[in-house]
């Protein structure tokens, strides 16, 4: 949202947590000339009914990684409370809403990481990517982002484990094709 404002783009930021909205609004409280329309809105990314079909020029989103970090204690629609399969069902709705509101020929980018369960890797990144492809997007790029200084890495320091640390996350760049 800050980048959008600095680039003088109109932008809508959506989060289910009122605290996130408050924090974003505070961070966005600076003046720039021309002043684009910047809206931070409490809402559920699975239902963007207040946004018209094919009216958005770019989508940029960073969902939770299933329930590895919970962003609230008790917000019912907070998908960071959902276990792997339920989370994927929720992300299917997010992908379909993203596809609906985006203009043709435009880009949707999202960041996602993998998770471990009982020491085994679950490929949440690729599984979520596939949901966006199933919703109609075409995959343009997979960017691997290295994770440095991750707070959760401290937990494993000095412990004997038989697996590698997950040290990357993905940025998926998808396009809604300009042809039907
Ligand atoms: C990884 S954080 C990203 C936060 C912020 N967008 C950013 O990039 O810094 C995931 C966010 O998803 C929000 N979230 C969880 N469930 C949601 C839902 N159903 N609709 C919209 N946002 C949701 C959480 O409240 C949390 O702020």
Short mmCIF file of C-alpha atoms and ligand atoms in Angstrom, two decimals:
data_model
loop_
_atom_site.label_atom_id
_atom_site.label_comp_id
_atom_site.label_asym_id
_atom_site.label_seq_id
_atom_site.Cartn_x
_atom_site.Cartn_y
_atom_site.Cartn_z
CA UNK A 1 0.00 0.00 0.00
CA UNK A 2 2.88 2.35 0.79
CA UNK A 3 4.53 1.54 -2.54
CA UNK A 4 1.23 2.12 -4.34
CA UNK A 5 0.85 5.50 -2.68
CA UNK A 6 4.45 6.49 -3.45
CA UNK A 7 3.83 5.50 -7.09
CA UNK A 8 0.67 7.62 -7.10
CA UNK A 9 -1.59 4.61 -7.78
CA UNK A 10 -5.09 4.25 -6.41
CA UNK A 11 -5.13 1.22 -4.10
CA UNK A 12 -7.43 -0.88 -1.92
CA UNK A 13 -5.89 -2.86 0.94
CA UNK A 14 -7.98 -5.57 2.57
CA UNK A 15 -7.40 -7.44 5.81
CA UNK A 16 -9.71 -9.32 8.16
CA UNK A 17 -7.99 -8.00 11.29
CA UNK A 18 -8.94 -4.49 12.53
CA UNK A 19 -5.48 -4.15 14.08
CA UNK A 20 -3.83 -4.64 10.64
CA UNK A 21 -6.12 -1.99 9.19
CA UNK A 22 -5.24 0.43 12.01
CA UNK A 23 -1.50 -0.20 11.57
CA UNK A 24 -1.67 0.23 7.78
CA UNK A 25 -3.72 3.41 8.08
CA UNK A 26 -1.11 4.86 10.45
CA UNK A 27 1.74 3.90 8.11
CA UNK A 28 -0.12 5.45 5.19
CA UNK A 29 -0.63 8.73 6.98
CA UNK A 30 1.78 10.80 4.87
CA UNK A 31 1.21 13.36 2.18
CA UNK A 32 2.28 13.14 -1.44
CA UNK A 33 1.42 15.48 -4.25
CA UNK A 34 -1.60 14.55 -6.39
CA UNK A 35 -2.81 12.22 -3.61
CA UNK A 36 -4.05 8.93 -5.08
CA UNK A 37 -7.16 7.26 -3.63
CA UNK A 38 -5.94 4.94 -0.90
CA UNK A 39 -8.50 2.77 0.87
CA UNK A 40 -7.72 0.35 3.70
CA UNK A 41 -10.72 -1.83 4.33
CA UNK A 42 -11.71 -4.48 6.83
CA UNK A 43 -12.85 -7.44 4.76
CA UNK A 44 -12.50 -11.06 3.77
CA UNK A 45 -10.36 -11.75 0.70
CA UNK A 46 -12.74 -14.61 -0.18
CA UNK A 47 -15.57 -12.16 -0.79
CA UNK A 48 -14.70 -8.95 -2.63
CA UNK A 49 -18.30 -8.28 -3.69
CA UNK A 50 -17.78 -4.52 -3.19
CA UNK A 51 -15.31 -4.65 -6.14
CA UNK A 52 -16.67 -4.85 -9.69
CA UNK A 53 -15.63 -7.63 -12.12
CA UNK A 54 -12.46 -6.87 -14.12
CA UNK A 55 -11.87 -3.45 -12.52
CA UNK A 56 -8.44 -3.90 -10.85
CA UNK A 57 -5.05 -3.33 -12.54
CA UNK A 58 -2.85 -5.37 -10.21
CA UNK A 59 -3.21 -7.69 -7.22
CA UNK A 60 -0.48 -8.13 -4.67
CA UNK A 61 -1.19 -10.34 -1.69
CA UNK A 62 0.61 -12.08 1.15
CA UNK A 63 -1.71 -14.60 2.80
CA UNK A 64 -0.92 -16.54 5.98
CA UNK A 65 0.91 -19.87 5.49
CA UNK A 66 -1.99 -22.02 6.77
CA UNK A 67 -1.81 -22.00 10.58
CA UNK A 68 1.95 -21.70 11.16
CA UNK A 69 1.52 -18.12 12.40
CA UNK A 70 -1.89 -17.13 13.74
CA UNK A 71 -2.67 -13.49 13.19
CA UNK A 72 -5.57 -13.24 15.64
CA UNK A 73 -6.97 -15.12 18.62
CA UNK A 74 -10.59 -15.42 17.65
CA UNK A 75 -11.50 -13.72 14.37
CA UNK A 76 -13.66 -16.39 12.74
CA UNK A 77 -12.83 -15.48 9.13
CA UNK A 78 -9.08 -15.32 9.82
CA UNK A 79 -7.73 -18.09 7.58
CA UNK A 80 -4.54 -18.33 9.67
CA UNK A 81 -6.59 -20.60 11.98
CA UNK A 82 -7.16 -23.16 9.24
CA UNK A 83 -5.30 -26.46 8.93
CA UNK A 84 -3.69 -27.37 5.61
CA UNK A 85 -6.68 -28.78 3.68
CA UNK A 86 -9.20 -26.25 4.98
CA UNK A 87 -6.70 -23.49 4.24
CA UNK A 88 -6.41 -24.67 0.63
CA UNK A 89 -10.20 -24.65 0.32
CA UNK A 90 -10.19 -21.03 1.55
CA UNK A 91 -7.40 -20.08 -0.86
CA UNK A 92 -9.42 -21.53 -3.75
CA UNK A 93 -12.07 -18.87 -2.98
CA UNK A 94 -9.37 -16.18 -2.69
CA UNK A 95 -7.94 -17.21 -6.10
CA UNK A 96 -11.38 -17.14 -7.75
CA UNK A 97 -12.22 -13.70 -6.32
CA UNK A 98 -8.80 -12.40 -7.41
CA UNK A 99 -9.45 -13.73 -10.92
CA UNK A 100 -12.91 -12.15 -11.04
CA UNK A 101 -11.87 -8.62 -10.04
CA UNK A 102 -8.64 -8.41 -12.09
CA UNK A 103 -8.69 -6.86 -15.56
CA UNK A 104 -7.60 -9.06 -18.48
CA UNK A 105 -3.88 -8.89 -19.31
CA UNK A 106 -3.00 -7.81 -15.73
CA UNK A 107 -0.89 -9.35 -12.98
CA UNK A 108 -1.62 -11.05 -9.68
CA UNK A 109 1.40 -11.67 -7.43
CA UNK A 110 1.34 -13.50 -4.14
CA UNK A 111 3.89 -14.75 -1.64
CA UNK A 112 3.64 -18.16 0.00
CA UNK A 113 5.94 -20.57 1.83
CA UNK A 114 6.01 -24.29 2.50
CA UNK A 115 5.36 -25.83 5.92
CA UNK A 116 6.49 -28.89 7.86
CA UNK A 117 4.30 -31.35 9.69
CA UNK A 118 5.92 -34.04 11.89
CA UNK A 119 9.24 -33.21 10.19
CA UNK A 120 7.87 -33.78 6.64
CA UNK A 121 7.52 -31.01 4.09
CA UNK A 122 4.05 -30.04 2.87
CA UNK A 123 4.33 -28.05 -0.38
CA UNK A 124 1.88 -25.29 0.50
CA UNK A 125 3.51 -22.91 -1.98
CA UNK A 126 3.02 -25.14 -5.02
CA UNK A 127 -0.41 -26.35 -3.88
CA UNK A 128 -1.61 -22.74 -3.56
CA UNK A 129 -0.03 -21.82 -6.89
CA UNK A 130 -2.02 -24.63 -8.53
CA UNK A 131 -5.28 -23.20 -7.12
CA UNK A 132 -4.56 -19.89 -8.85
CA UNK A 133 -3.84 -21.73 -12.10
CA UNK A 134 -7.09 -23.70 -11.69
CA UNK A 135 -8.92 -20.40 -11.19
CA UNK A 136 -7.78 -19.35 -14.69
CA UNK A 137 -4.45 -17.56 -14.17
CA UNK A 138 -1.38 -18.33 -16.29
CA UNK A 139 1.91 -18.67 -14.44
CA UNK A 140 4.53 -16.16 -15.59
CA UNK A 141 7.25 -16.53 -12.94
CA UNK A 142 8.21 -18.36 -9.78
CA UNK A 143 10.58 -16.21 -7.73
CA UNK A 144 12.44 -17.90 -4.87
CA UNK A 145 12.93 -15.50 -1.99
CA UNK A 146 15.55 -16.46 0.57
CA UNK A 147 14.46 -16.08 4.17
CA UNK A 148 17.09 -14.53 6.41
CA UNK A 149 16.89 -13.81 10.13
CA UNK A 150 13.60 -15.62 10.46
CA UNK A 151 12.36 -15.42 14.06
CA UNK A 152 11.18 -19.06 14.06
CA UNK A 153 14.73 -20.30 13.18
CA UNK A 154 15.84 -19.46 16.76
CA UNK A 155 13.51 -22.15 18.07
CA UNK A 156 15.58 -24.86 16.34
CA UNK A 157 19.04 -23.54 17.34
CA UNK A 158 21.08 -26.19 19.22
CA UNK A 159 18.36 -28.85 18.72
CA UNK A 160 19.23 -32.13 16.98
CA UNK A 161 17.00 -32.51 13.93
CA UNK A 162 17.06 -34.79 10.89
CA UNK A 163 15.77 -32.22 8.42
CA UNK A 164 16.89 -29.02 6.77
CA UNK A 165 15.51 -25.63 7.70
CA UNK A 166 13.03 -24.25 5.17
CA UNK A 167 14.96 -21.18 4.11
CA UNK A 168 12.93 -19.81 1.23
CA UNK A 169 9.46 -18.73 0.23
CA UNK A 170 7.95 -18.14 -3.20
CA UNK A 171 6.59 -15.14 -5.01
CA UNK A 172 4.27 -16.39 -7.74
CA UNK A 173 3.59 -13.99 -10.62
CA UNK A 174 0.44 -14.85 -12.54
CA UNK A 175 -1.38 -13.23 -15.41
CA UNK A 176 -5.04 -13.11 -16.30
CA UNK A 177 -4.73 -13.68 -20.01
CA UNK A 178 -5.98 -10.92 -22.30
CA UNK A 179 -7.83 -13.54 -24.41
CA UNK A 180 -10.72 -15.60 -23.10
C1 LIG B 1 1.41 -12.78 6.11
S1 LIG B 1 0.30 -11.55 6.80
C2 LIG B 1 0.46 -10.27 5.62
C3 LIG B 1 0.16 -8.93 6.19
C4 LIG B 1 0.31 -7.77 5.21
N1 LIG B 1 -0.63 -7.88 4.10
C5 LIG B 1 1.70 -7.68 4.69
O1 LIG B 1 1.98 -8.11 3.57
O2 LIG B 1 2.55 -7.22 5.45
C6 LIG B 1 -1.26 -12.29 6.47
C7 LIG B 1 -2.47 -11.39 6.75
O3 LIG B 1 -3.65 -12.06 6.27
C8 LIG B 1 -4.73 -11.61 7.06
N2 LIG B 1 -5.91 -12.46 6.85
C9 LIG B 1 -6.21 -13.64 7.41
N3 LIG B 1 -7.38 -14.11 6.97
C10 LIG B 1 -7.85 -13.20 6.06
C11 LIG B 1 -9.03 -13.13 5.26
N4 LIG B 1 -9.97 -14.07 5.27
N5 LIG B 1 -9.18 -12.04 4.46
C12 LIG B 1 -8.25 -11.04 4.43
N6 LIG B 1 -7.12 -11.05 5.20
C13 LIG B 1 -6.92 -12.14 6.00
C14 LIG B 1 -4.15 -11.61 8.47
O4 LIG B 1 -4.91 -10.79 9.35
C15 LIG B 1 -2.72 -11.07 8.22
O5 LIG B 1 -2.67 -9.68 8.43
#
